[in-house]
Each structure stands twice: as structure tokens, then as C-alpha cells.
mmCIF file of C-alpha atoms and ligand atoms in Angstrom:
data_model
loop_
_atom_site.group_PDB
_atom_site.id
_atom_site.type_symbol
_atom_site.label_atom_id
_atom_site.label_comp_id
_atom_site.label_asym_id
_atom_site.label_seq_id
_atom_site.Cartn_x
_atom_site.Cartn_y
_atom_site.Cartn_z
ATOM 1 C CA MET N 1 0.025 -0.305 -0.019
ATOM 2 C CA ALA N 2 0.989 3.701 -0.594
ATOM 3 C CA THR N 3 2.862 5.015 2.575
ATOM 4 C CA SER N 4 2.375 8.629 3.445
ATOM 5 C CA ARG N 5 5.225 10.857 2.752
ATOM 6 C CA ARG N 6 3.717 13.727 5.120
ATOM 7 C CA ASP N 7 5.167 14.551 8.081
ATOM 8 C CA TYR N 8 3.471 12.532 10.506
ATOM 9 C CA TYR N 9 3.621 15.282 13.491
ATOM 10 C CA GLU N 10 1.883 17.625 11.018
ATOM 11 C CA LEU N 11 -0.532 15.122 10.138
ATOM 12 C CA LEU N 12 -1.458 14.843 13.417
ATOM 13 C CA GLY N 13 -1.224 18.516 14.566
ATOM 14 C CA VAL N 14 1.043 18.222 17.280
ATOM 15 C CA SER N 15 4.367 19.312 18.270
ATOM 16 C CA ARG N 16 7.511 17.286 17.840
ATOM 17 C CA THR N 17 8.282 16.950 21.933
ATOM 18 C CA ALA N 18 4.201 16.306 22.168
ATOM 19 C CA ASP N 19 3.557 13.355 24.898
ATOM 20 C CA GLU N 20 2.061 10.324 24.438
ATOM 21 C CA GLY N 21 -1.212 11.378 26.057
ATOM 22 C CA GLU N 22 -1.381 14.365 23.496
ATOM 23 C CA ILE N 23 -0.453 11.994 20.515
ATOM 24 C CA LYS N 24 -3.569 10.289 21.513
ATOM 25 C CA LYS N 25 -5.641 12.573 22.074
ATOM 26 C CA ALA N 26 -5.059 14.528 18.757
ATOM 27 C CA PHE N 27 -5.444 11.044 17.010
ATOM 28 C CA ARG N 28 -8.598 10.178 18.526
ATOM 29 C CA ARG N 29 -9.766 13.686 17.979
ATOM 30 C CA LEU N 30 -9.040 13.442 14.026
ATOM 31 C CA ALA N 31 -9.887 9.756 13.607
ATOM 32 C CA ARG N 32 -13.535 10.655 14.689
ATOM 33 C CA THR N 33 -14.156 14.074 12.155
ATOM 34 C CA LEU N 34 -12.004 11.899 9.321
ATOM 35 C CA HIS N 35 -13.403 8.529 9.203
ATOM 36 C CA PRO N 36 -14.799 7.884 5.857
ATOM 37 C CA ASP N 37 -18.334 7.217 7.898
ATOM 38 C CA VAL N 38 -18.526 10.167 9.325
ATOM 39 C CA SER N 39 -16.668 12.493 7.006
ATOM 40 C CA GLN N 40 -18.246 13.803 3.257
ATOM 41 C CA GLU N 41 -14.751 14.599 1.836
ATOM 42 C CA PRO N 42 -13.588 12.734 -1.032
ATOM 43 C CA ASP N 43 -10.447 12.372 0.276
ATOM 44 C CA ALA N 44 -11.449 11.228 3.640
ATOM 45 C CA GLU N 45 -10.074 7.631 3.405
ATOM 46 C CA GLU N 46 -6.826 8.627 2.300
ATOM 47 C CA ARG N 47 -6.549 11.054 4.951
ATOM 48 C CA PHE N 48 -7.944 8.517 7.491
ATOM 49 C CA ARG N 49 -5.152 5.994 6.416
ATOM 50 C CA GLU N 50 -2.375 8.938 6.897
ATOM 51 C CA VAL N 51 -3.634 9.407 9.991
ATOM 52 C CA VAL N 52 -3.338 6.241 11.444
ATOM 53 C CA GLU N 53 -0.460 5.466 9.877
ATOM 54 C CA ALA N 54 1.232 8.257 11.768
ATOM 55 C CA TYR N 55 -0.394 6.815 14.826
ATOM 56 C CA GLU N 56 0.948 3.888 14.730
ATOM 57 C CA VAL N 57 4.546 5.257 14.130
ATOM 58 C CA LEU N 58 4.488 7.716 16.978
ATOM 59 C CA SER N 59 2.541 5.856 19.757
ATOM 60 C CA LYS N 60 5.079 3.607 19.777
ATOM 61 C CA ARG N 61 8.847 4.450 21.058
ATOM 62 C CA GLU N 62 10.933 2.469 18.831
ATOM 63 C CA THR N 63 9.089 3.708 15.559
ATOM 64 C CA ARG N 64 9.049 7.375 17.116
ATOM 65 C CA GLU N 65 12.654 6.950 17.647
ATOM 66 C CA LEU N 66 13.179 5.746 14.263
ATOM 67 C CA TYR N 67 11.368 8.401 12.620
ATOM 68 C CA ASP N 68 12.722 11.306 14.627
ATOM 69 C CA ARG N 69 16.416 10.448 13.624
ATOM 70 C CA TYR N 70 16.266 9.071 10.202
ATOM 71 C CA GLY N 71 12.586 10.184 8.940
ATOM 72 C CA HIS N 72 10.696 8.128 6.467
ATOM 73 C CA ASP N 73 13.863 6.354 4.878
ATOM 74 C CA GLY N 74 14.725 5.562 8.388
ATOM 75 C CA LEU N 75 11.499 3.758 9.237
ATOM 76 C CA ARG N 76 11.340 1.832 5.923
ATOM 77 C CA GLY N 77 15.071 1.043 6.731
ATOM 78 C CA GLY N 78 13.912 -0.595 9.730
ATOM 79 C CA GLY N 79 11.626 -2.714 8.117
ATOM 80 C CA PHE N 80 8.281 -0.978 9.360
ATOM 81 C CA THR N 81 5.652 -1.343 7.095
ATOM 82 C CA PRO N 82 2.237 0.297 7.657
ATOM 83 C CA THR N 83 -0.644 -2.206 8.972
ATOM 84 C CA THR N 84 -2.673 -3.184 6.221
ATOM 85 C CA PHE N 85 -6.651 -2.972 6.874
ATOM 86 C CA ASP N 86 -9.986 -2.562 5.386
ATOM 87 C CA LEU N 87 -12.028 0.196 7.196
ATOM 88 C CA GLY N 88 -15.096 -2.033 8.083
ATOM 89 C CA SER N 89 -12.626 -3.874 10.575
ATOM 90 C CA LEU N 90 -11.614 0.028 12.153
ATOM 91 C CA ALA N 91 -14.259 -0.608 14.984
ATOM 92 C CA ASP N 92 -12.082 -3.458 16.008
ATOM 93 C CA LEU N 93 -8.801 -1.561 15.518
ATOM 94 C CA PHE N 94 -10.124 1.317 17.670
ATOM 95 C CA GLY N 95 -11.676 -1.310 20.014
ATOM 96 C CA ALA N 96 -7.764 -2.463 20.535
ATOM 97 C CA PHE N 97 -6.095 0.703 20.395
ATOM 98 C CA PHE N 98 -8.693 2.661 22.676
ATOM 99 C CA GLY N 99 -10.916 -0.128 24.553
ATOM 100 C CA ASP N 100 -13.864 1.695 23.198
ATOM 101 C CA ASP N 101 -16.165 2.225 20.613
ATOM 102 C CA LEU N 102 -15.197 5.228 18.695
ATOM 103 C CA PHE N 103 -17.770 5.349 15.846
ATOM 104 C CA GLY N 104 -20.816 3.360 17.381
ATOM 105 C CA MET N 105 -20.079 0.529 15.206
ATOM 106 C CA GLY N 106 -19.961 -2.016 18.030
ATOM 107 C CA GLY N 107 -23.969 -2.163 17.658
ATOM 108 C CA ARG N 108 -23.538 -3.539 14.377
ATOM 109 C CA ALA N 109 -20.811 -5.734 14.777
ATOM 110 C CA ARG N 110 -22.624 -7.652 17.398
ATOM 111 C CA SER N 111 -26.047 -7.704 15.549
ATOM 112 C CA SER N 112 -24.612 -9.423 12.915
ATOM 113 C CA ARG N 113 -23.601 -12.307 15.302
ATOM 114 C CA GLY N 114 -26.268 -14.591 15.910
ATOM 115 C CA ALA N 115 -28.029 -14.487 19.412
ATOM 116 C CA ASP N 116 -26.643 -17.129 22.307
ATOM 117 C CA VAL N 117 -28.698 -20.007 23.275
ATOM 118 C CA VAL N 118 -29.465 -20.673 26.813
ATOM 119 C CA ALA N 119 -30.087 -25.083 27.226
ATOM 120 C CA GLN N 120 -30.569 -26.709 30.483
ATOM 121 C CA VAL N 121 -29.484 -30.190 31.788
ATOM 122 C CA GLU N 122 -30.218 -31.560 35.324
ATOM 123 C CA LEU N 123 -28.225 -34.170 37.101
ATOM 124 C CA GLU N 124 -27.842 -36.643 40.190
ATOM 125 C CA LEU N 125 -25.377 -35.659 42.738
ATOM 126 C CA ALA N 126 -23.560 -38.897 41.702
ATOM 127 C CA GLU N 127 -23.628 -37.555 37.775
ATOM 128 C CA ALA N 128 -22.357 -34.156 38.901
ATOM 129 C CA ALA N 129 -19.193 -36.222 40.965
ATOM 130 C CA LYS N 130 -18.195 -38.551 38.318
ATOM 131 C CA GLY N 131 -18.666 -36.534 35.269
ATOM 132 C CA THR N 132 -20.617 -37.486 32.390
ATOM 133 C CA THR N 133 -21.605 -36.667 28.966
ATOM 134 C CA ARG N 134 -25.677 -35.802 28.142
ATOM 135 C CA GLN N 135 -27.601 -34.835 24.685
ATOM 136 C CA VAL N 136 -29.226 -31.890 25.504
ATOM 137 C CA PRO N 137 -31.756 -30.659 23.141
ATOM 138 C CA PHE N 138 -32.625 -27.255 22.032
ATOM 139 C CA PRO N 139 -34.547 -25.310 19.478
ATOM 140 C CA VAL N 140 -31.997 -22.892 17.160
ATOM 141 C CA THR N 141 -32.124 -20.914 13.972
ATOM 142 C CA VAL N 142 -29.743 -22.258 11.203
ATOM 143 C CA PRO N 143 -29.371 -20.713 7.998
ATOM 144 C CA CYS N 144 -31.912 -21.304 5.672
ATOM 145 C CA VAL N 145 -30.968 -23.893 3.123
ATOM 146 C CA THR N 146 -33.415 -22.595 0.056
ATOM 147 C CA CYS N 147 -31.642 -19.415 -0.032
ATOM 148 C CA ALA N 148 -28.336 -20.103 1.566
ATOM 149 C CA GLY N 149 -28.718 -17.885 4.487
ATOM 150 C CA SER N 150 -29.123 -14.901 2.088
ATOM 151 C CA GLY N 151 -32.911 -14.157 2.491
ATOM 152 C CA ALA N 152 -33.136 -13.940 -1.378
ATOM 153 C CA LYS N 153 -35.311 -16.200 -3.490
ATOM 154 C CA PRO N 154 -33.571 -18.388 -5.452
ATOM 155 C CA GLY N 155 -32.037 -16.659 -8.401
ATOM 156 C CA THR N 156 -32.434 -12.857 -7.136
ATOM 157 C CA GLU N 157 -29.947 -11.282 -4.821
ATOM 158 C CA PRO N 158 -30.358 -8.804 -1.929
ATOM 159 C CA VAL N 159 -29.702 -5.254 -2.847
ATOM 160 C CA ALA N 160 -27.924 -2.410 -1.141
ATOM 161 C CA CYS N 161 -29.963 -0.502 0.811
ATOM 162 C CA ALA N 162 -31.492 2.871 -0.258
ATOM 163 C CA THR N 163 -31.675 4.611 2.911
ATOM 164 C CA CYS N 164 -28.231 4.275 3.877
ATOM 165 C CA ASP N 165 -26.444 3.587 0.240
ATOM 166 C CA GLY N 166 -25.624 0.238 1.801
ATOM 167 C CA ARG N 167 -23.667 1.649 4.493
ATOM 168 C CA GLY N 168 -25.624 -0.153 7.392
ATOM 169 C CA ARG N 169 -25.829 3.202 9.014
ATOM 170 C CA LEU N 170 -27.016 6.880 9.618
ATOM 171 C CA GLN N 171 -25.760 10.109 10.694
ATOM 172 C CA GLN N 172 -28.071 12.385 12.688
ATOM 173 C CA VAL N 173 -26.184 15.753 12.906
ATOM 174 C CA THR N 174 -27.391 17.697 16.324
ATOM 175 C CA ARG N 175 -26.290 21.337 16.810
ATOM 176 C CA THR N 176 -26.251 22.521 20.680
ATOM 177 C CA ALA N 177 -24.462 25.055 22.266
ATOM 178 C CA LEU N 178 -21.463 22.830 23.201
ATOM 179 C CA GLY N 179 -21.290 22.524 19.205
ATOM 180 C CA GLU N 180 -22.443 20.206 16.731
ATOM 181 C CA PHE N 181 -22.740 16.381 17.589
ATOM 182 C CA VAL N 182 -22.525 13.802 14.709
ATOM 183 C CA ARG N 183 -24.430 10.280 16.163
ATOM 184 C CA THR N 184 -24.054 7.380 13.861
ATOM 185 C CA GLN N 185 -26.750 4.756 13.948
ATOM 186 C CA ALA N 186 -27.666 1.726 12.595
ATOM 187 C CA CYS N 187 -30.152 1.918 9.704
ATOM 188 C CA PRO N 188 -34.035 0.945 10.402
ATOM 189 C CA ALA N 189 -34.458 -0.056 6.978
ATOM 190 C CA CYS N 190 -32.093 -2.630 6.494
ATOM 191 C CA ASN N 191 -31.264 -3.122 10.155
ATOM 192 C CA GLY N 192 -27.587 -2.235 9.699
ATOM 193 C CA SER N 193 -26.829 -4.678 7.347
ATOM 194 C CA GLY N 194 -26.582 -2.239 4.327
ATOM 195 C CA ARG N 195 -28.719 -5.056 2.100
ATOM 196 C CA VAL N 196 -32.511 -5.335 1.518
ATOM 197 C CA VAL N 197 -33.986 -8.373 0.025
ATOM 198 C CA GLU N 198 -36.699 -7.154 -2.589
ATOM 199 C CA HIS N 199 -37.810 -10.939 -3.356
ATOM 200 C CA PRO N 200 -37.717 -12.637 -0.106
ATOM 201 C CA CYS N 201 -37.204 -16.266 -0.092
ATOM 202 C CA LEU N 202 -40.345 -18.158 0.612
ATOM 203 C CA ASP N 203 -38.810 -20.918 3.615
ATOM 204 C CA CYS N 204 -37.608 -18.146 5.675
ATOM 205 C CA ASP N 205 -39.809 -15.037 4.818
ATOM 206 C CA GLY N 206 -36.612 -13.371 4.045
ATOM 207 C CA SER N 207 -34.893 -13.339 7.071
ATOM 208 C CA GLY N 208 -32.202 -16.018 5.989
ATOM 209 C CA ARG N 209 -32.603 -18.142 8.968
ATOM 210 C CA THR N 210 -35.060 -21.222 9.689
ATOM 211 C CA VAL N 211 -35.535 -23.030 13.159
ATOM 212 C CA GLU N 212 -34.583 -26.611 13.480
ATOM 213 C CA GLU N 213 -34.265 -28.904 16.607
ATOM 214 C CA ARG N 214 -30.670 -29.434 17.576
ATOM 215 C CA THR N 215 -29.177 -31.960 20.171
ATOM 216 C CA LEU N 216 -25.833 -31.717 21.608
ATOM 217 C CA ASP N 217 -23.445 -33.788 23.358
ATOM 218 C CA VAL N 218 -22.135 -31.564 26.180
ATOM 219 C CA GLU N 219 -19.813 -33.138 28.606
ATOM 220 C CA VAL N 220 -20.146 -32.194 31.870
ATOM 221 C CA PRO N 221 -16.897 -32.323 34.182
ATOM 222 C CA PRO N 222 -16.618 -34.373 37.123
ATOM 223 C CA GLY N 223 -17.652 -31.225 40.055
ATOM 224 C CA ILE N 224 -19.821 -29.487 38.646
ATOM 225 C CA HIS N 225 -21.838 -27.253 40.789
ATOM 226 C CA ASP N 226 -25.550 -26.488 41.042
ATOM 227 C CA GLY N 227 -25.985 -23.325 38.680
ATOM 228 C CA GLN N 228 -22.845 -23.221 36.620
ATOM 229 C CA GLN N 229 -23.054 -22.513 32.919
ATOM 230 C CA ILE N 230 -20.817 -24.722 30.129
ATOM 231 C CA ARG N 231 -20.623 -22.833 27.351
ATOM 232 C CA VAL N 232 -20.422 -24.564 23.693
ATOM 233 C CA SER N 233 -18.953 -21.471 21.378
ATOM 234 C CA GLY N 234 -20.789 -21.320 17.873
ATOM 235 C CA GLU N 235 -23.533 -23.402 18.392
ATOM 236 C CA GLY N 236 -26.033 -20.673 19.308
ATOM 237 C CA HIS N 237 -28.535 -19.264 16.674
ATOM 238 C CA ALA N 238 -27.134 -18.160 13.497
ATOM 239 C CA GLY N 239 -26.547 -14.531 12.510
ATOM 240 C CA PRO N 240 -28.751 -12.760 10.185
ATOM 241 C CA LEU N 241 -27.786 -13.208 6.590
ATOM 242 C CA GLY N 242 -24.915 -15.447 7.231
ATOM 243 C CA GLY N 243 -23.522 -13.691 10.405
ATOM 244 C CA ARG N 244 -21.048 -15.887 12.651
ATOM 245 C CA ALA N 245 -23.507 -18.208 15.386
ATOM 246 C CA GLY N 246 -23.883 -17.338 19.039
ATOM 247 C CA ASP N 247 -23.237 -19.827 21.378
ATOM 248 C CA VAL N 248 -24.581 -22.160 23.682
ATOM 249 C CA TYR N 249 -25.104 -21.735 27.455
ATOM 250 C CA VAL N 250 -25.806 -25.049 28.948
ATOM 251 C CA GLN N 251 -27.064 -24.387 32.668
ATOM 252 C CA VAL N 252 -26.566 -26.895 34.888
ATOM 253 C CA ARG N 253 -29.074 -27.886 37.760
ATOM 254 C CA VAL N 254 -27.772 -30.334 40.427
ATOM 255 C CA LYS N 255 -30.956 -32.178 41.932
ATOM 256 C CA PRO N 256 -30.618 -32.252 45.699
ATOM 257 C CA HIS N 257 -29.771 -35.556 47.421
ATOM 258 C CA PRO N 258 -32.238 -37.033 49.846
ATOM 259 C CA ARG N 259 -29.879 -37.707 52.404
ATOM 260 C CA LEU N 260 -26.441 -35.854 51.450
ATOM 261 C CA VAL N 261 -26.108 -31.622 51.282
ATOM 262 C CA ARG N 262 -23.501 -30.312 49.715
ATOM 263 C CA GLU N 263 -21.551 -27.608 50.740
ATOM 264 C CA GLY N 264 -18.600 -26.407 48.361
ATOM 265 C CA ASN N 265 -16.769 -29.542 47.528
ATOM 266 C CA ASP N 266 -17.956 -31.302 51.046
ATOM 267 C CA LEU N 267 -20.693 -33.253 51.730
ATOM 268 C CA PHE N 268 -22.820 -33.492 55.132
ATOM 269 C CA CYS N 269 -25.185 -36.088 56.311
ATOM 270 C CA THR N 270 -26.217 -37.135 59.879
ATOM 271 C CA VAL N 271 -26.879 -40.293 61.749
ATOM 272 C CA ASP N 272 -29.595 -40.917 64.222
ATOM 273 C CA LEU N 273 -28.390 -43.425 67.234
ATOM 274 C CA THR N 274 -30.781 -44.326 69.996
ATOM 275 C CA MET N 275 -29.542 -43.129 73.692
ATOM 276 C CA THR N 276 -28.492 -46.681 73.991
ATOM 277 C CA GLU N 277 -26.842 -47.234 70.571
ATOM 278 C CA ALA N 278 -24.744 -44.230 71.730
ATOM 279 C CA ALA N 279 -23.829 -45.535 74.818
ATOM 280 C CA LEU N 280 -23.238 -49.325 74.103
ATOM 281 C CA GLY N 281 -21.498 -48.443 70.193
ATOM 282 C CA THR N 282 -22.998 -49.750 67.107
ATOM 283 C CA THR N 283 -22.303 -50.148 63.310
ATOM 284 C CA VAL N 284 -24.596 -48.094 61.331
ATOM 285 C CA ARG N 285 -25.282 -47.557 56.970
ATOM 286 C CA ILE N 286 -24.716 -44.283 55.639
ATOM 287 C CA PRO N 287 -25.177 -42.798 52.393
ATOM 288 C CA THR N 288 -22.471 -41.993 50.612
ATOM 289 C CA LEU N 289 -21.482 -40.981 46.837
ATOM 290 C CA ASP N 290 -20.979 -44.718 46.008
ATOM 291 C CA GLY N 291 -23.798 -46.014 47.561
ATOM 292 C CA GLU N 292 -24.464 -47.026 51.323
ATOM 293 C CA GLN N 293 -21.417 -47.915 53.530
ATOM 294 C CA GLU N 294 -20.944 -48.959 57.136
ATOM 295 C CA LEU N 295 -19.305 -46.922 59.887
ATOM 296 C CA GLN N 296 -18.576 -47.981 63.039
ATOM 297 C CA LEU N 297 -19.268 -46.166 66.222
ATOM 298 C CA GLU N 298 -17.746 -46.990 69.689
ATOM 299 C CA ALA N 299 -19.464 -46.938 72.970
ATOM 300 C CA GLY N 300 -19.886 -43.810 74.086
ATOM 301 C CA THR N 301 -20.646 -42.164 71.373
ATOM 302 C CA GLN N 302 -21.483 -38.224 72.099
ATOM 303 C CA PRO N 303 -24.209 -36.184 70.099
ATOM 304 C CA GLY N 304 -22.403 -33.433 67.842
ATOM 305 C CA ARG N 305 -19.534 -35.998 67.046
ATOM 306 C CA LEU N 306 -17.940 -35.452 63.674
ATOM 307 C CA HIS N 307 -16.519 -38.235 61.773
ATOM 308 C CA VAL N 308 -14.691 -37.113 58.885
ATOM 309 C CA LEU N 309 -14.481 -39.559 55.843
ATOM 310 C CA ARG N 310 -11.698 -38.136 53.772
ATOM 311 C CA GLY N 311 -11.459 -37.799 50.431
ATOM 312 C CA LYS N 312 -15.144 -38.982 50.257
ATOM 313 C CA GLY N 313 -16.378 -35.510 49.298
ATOM 314 C CA MET N 314 -17.021 -34.087 45.819
ATOM 315 C CA PRO N 315 -14.130 -33.866 43.313
ATOM 316 C CA VAL N 316 -12.330 -30.247 42.884
ATOM 317 C CA LEU N 317 -14.047 -28.968 39.683
ATOM 318 C CA GLN N 318 -11.313 -28.750 37.013
ATOM 319 C CA GLY N 319 -8.579 -29.425 39.758
ATOM 320 C CA PHE N 320 -7.147 -32.069 42.005
ATOM 321 C CA GLY N 321 -8.342 -33.929 44.945
ATOM 322 C CA ARG N 322 -11.863 -34.203 46.818
ATOM 323 C CA GLY N 323 -13.737 -32.472 49.743
ATOM 324 C CA ASP N 324 -14.353 -34.695 52.710
ATOM 325 C CA GLN N 325 -17.880 -36.243 53.688
ATOM 326 C CA ARG N 326 -18.579 -35.296 57.104
ATOM 327 C CA VAL N 327 -20.980 -37.074 59.282
ATOM 328 C CA LEU N 328 -22.925 -35.722 62.373
ATOM 329 C CA VAL N 329 -24.048 -37.754 65.076
ATOM 330 C CA ASN N 330 -27.459 -37.065 66.388
ATOM 331 C CA VAL N 331 -28.533 -39.110 69.911
ATOM 332 C CA GLN N 332 -32.059 -39.511 70.378
ATOM 333 C CA VAL N 333 -33.865 -39.609 73.736
ATOM 334 C CA PRO N 334 -36.808 -41.521 74.248
ATOM 335 C CA ARG N 335 -40.052 -39.293 74.681
ATOM 336 C CA ARG N 336 -42.438 -41.915 75.799
ATOM 337 C CA LEU N 337 -41.539 -44.415 78.168
ATOM 338 C CA THR N 338 -43.529 -47.844 79.485
ATOM 339 C CA GLU N 339 -43.951 -48.089 83.186
ATOM 340 C CA GLU N 340 -41.326 -51.151 82.979
ATOM 341 C CA GLN N 341 -38.581 -48.888 80.829
ATOM 342 C CA ARG N 342 -39.150 -46.049 83.709
ATOM 343 C CA GLY N 343 -38.179 -48.616 86.218
ATOM 344 C CA LEU N 344 -35.029 -49.860 84.228
ATOM 345 C CA LEU N 345 -34.218 -46.286 83.507
ATOM 346 C CA GLU N 346 -34.449 -45.854 87.432
ATOM 347 C CA GLU N 347 -32.331 -48.466 88.184
ATOM 348 C CA PHE N 348 -29.765 -47.264 85.712
ATOM 349 C CA GLU N 349 -29.360 -44.189 86.998
ATOM 350 C CA GLN N 350 -29.492 -45.186 90.530
ATOM 351 C CA SER N 351 -26.325 -47.186 90.012
ATOM 352 C CA ALA N 352 -24.781 -44.613 87.953
ATOM 353 C CA SER N 353 -21.719 -42.392 89.103
ATOM 354 C CA ASP N 354 -19.386 -39.787 87.975
ATOM 355 C CA GLU N 355 -17.425 -42.285 86.237
ATOM 356 C CA THR N 356 -19.833 -43.378 84.036
ATOM 357 C CA TYR N 357 -20.529 -40.074 82.683
ATOM 358 C CA GLU N 358 -16.480 -39.386 82.624
ATOM 359 C CA ALA N 359 -14.760 -37.972 79.552
ATOM 360 C CA ASP N 360 -11.681 -40.012 78.174
ATOM 361 C CA GLU N 361 -8.455 -37.884 78.042
ATOM 362 C CA GLY N 362 -9.484 -35.092 75.325
ATOM 363 C CA PHE N 363 -7.019 -34.339 72.746
ATOM 364 C CA PHE N 364 -6.050 -30.948 74.634
ATOM 365 C CA GLN N 365 -4.993 -33.419 77.521
ATOM 366 C CA LYS N 366 -2.914 -36.134 75.051
ATOM 367 C CA LEU N 367 -1.260 -32.649 73.703
ATOM 368 C CA LYS N 368 -0.248 -31.640 77.040
ATOM 369 C CA SER N 369 0.950 -34.843 78.351
ATOM 370 C CA ALA N 370 2.991 -35.467 74.866
ATOM 371 C CA PHE N 371 5.200 -32.708 76.188
ATOM 372 C CA ARG N 372 5.711 -33.871 79.720
HETATM 373 ZN ZN1 ZN V 1 -34.808 -18.830 3.091
HETATM 374 ZN ZN1 ZN V 2 -30.015 1.045 5.346
#
């Protein structure tokens, strides 16, 4: 491409000592007025490219130094070639330069992409733990086969929109006390596409899209949480008139387990012992992710006692290891006694002493004696 021979500082209208901020500001101001979508001048595009090139050189320290010392020849000797771009990609270019939407073209760029689809999948807790692959059905718009997504009846073609001259955008100039504001908006006649269909395709009514039931095999990773989403990119609704497809967001519902409660990667369950089971010791069956399992409880098990089954919880999503399963002991005290039972308990109570209820050496005691 032709490379400007004009002085870059002159092009941007800044002094040779201008700092980064001044250069950026000058470029933004010029870009807004010179952009061919905004300016009606016949040489707008040429001037715009020059300004972009000047900014490209002066905004980077290496190229600016090269240019300061050796001018245009120095740049070429240093291997500099201006970025080739087409004006359609300028919105992206400015997004990259400034992280903003300089010309209000973002709306157009977004609208040409298809919408996202939200689908749902419901899993048992055990499935969420192991991971699974599920077939997820959802309705999706796809490019119309008859017109290949153009919306035009076979044998005809969409034509340039007369309202916006095929640009897809309209300008609105507002005069205010603060000056003239130019606002660019998507053309309502063609929805910003720049094209209109004169003879619509009969199968899609000119939209270029039809609705289809689609099924995706969605891989659910082990450890997924209730409410999380899995994104499948590019499988959503087709964009209007051949635009890029949107994404599919699969919302994961993990059904509550009847006996296990999940908190993060840990699982909780409770076990009910009778007063005598707690006193005498017993073996109970507890629910786990791998089915029921036996748990031995020693004589003298206290209410509120917590058993931790290490690594029996949920796997860490996209990580290593698993959470734990915690088993909380509840001790049930009889609420209704027969005369005979009352007698037995009274007898028991009379035979009991402080020693009957004395705790074993606690953890703290053990720790202390270890240091003696
Ligand atoms: Zn069609
Ligand atoms: Zn239009």
C-alpha cells in the first residue's frame, strides 16, 4: 500500500515534543472527524489512513525514535510497514487501540452475530461427582437451506439499501450550544446490514434463517456445581444473513440428594442413634456417593460427634483431589416410656456414678502429656 510521505507530526497536528497523551488525544479527535463513515470529503479515506499510519508510528517508542532520527527512510530501513486494514475492521482496530467503540459500530458488529441459546441439563449429585456426557436438545435458528442464508428468493440477490446507500448506518447531526454532535446509528430500513431483500425467500420469509431442533452432546466435568454454565461456542443461533452463530450456554442443575447436603466440595449427612446405641456402640449404614457404607461408632459416642471421611466428598472442579464427607451424630432420647422402661432407667440412674459419664482424656490433655 502507498505509504505517506507527509510529516507525521504535521498530520496529527502536534509538536515534535508532544507526549503520549497528546498524541493519543490528537489522533482520537482526527479519527472521529476523518473516518469515511463520518466525513463526506472525497479524500476522507486517504487522509484517514495517513492519520492512522502517523499514529501507529508515533505511539510506539521504537518507531517514533527511528522516525525522529532518520525520517521516513529510516522507518523503511528499519523494516516498518504500516498495518494493512480494511475500513470495515476499523471498529475492531479502535477497540484494540482505545478499548472503546469510537464510531458506535459495535452495535452493528454485535447484531450481525447470532444470539446465544440457553439450554438446561439436570443431574443427580452422583453424576455431578463422576462427570457425564448428556444429550441436550434445544431449538436453534440455522441458515436457511433454500436461500443459503441470504434471505433472497433463489435466482435473486439482496440489493444495497437505498436508505443508507448500503452503509448500514445513518448519521444524525445535532446542533447544541456545545457544538455539533454527529451520532451514527444502525439504519432502521436494513437493520444495519446495508442490504435489503426485494424478493424474499419463501421458506424463511427473507430472514435467511429457519428454526431447527438440535441436540448437542455436552460434556459435564466432574465436580460441577448447581447453577454453573457450560459454554459451547458457535453452536447458538445463526447470525442474520449469514452472520456468525452465537454460543450455547448449558445451565447445569444438580438435583438435591435426599440424604447428602453439599457445601462447596464437602458433603454432610447426619446419623441418628438411640440413647442406648450411643452408650453401647453400634455399626450404622450411611449414604455416600458410592452407595451405602458401614460406619462403626464406639461405645460412649456423644451427640454432635463429627466423623470425617477424608476424600469422600465431591471432586474439585478442574482441579485435583476431593472434598470430605462429614457425618454428624445425633442421639435420640426416648420421649415416651412404659412403666417398665421407667423402672429400668431409674434403676440404671441409681447405679450410675460420675465415672459413668467421665470423658476420656481429651485431645488437649493428650497434647499436654506429650510435652511432659
Ligand atoms: Zn431462505
Ligand atoms: Zn439501510
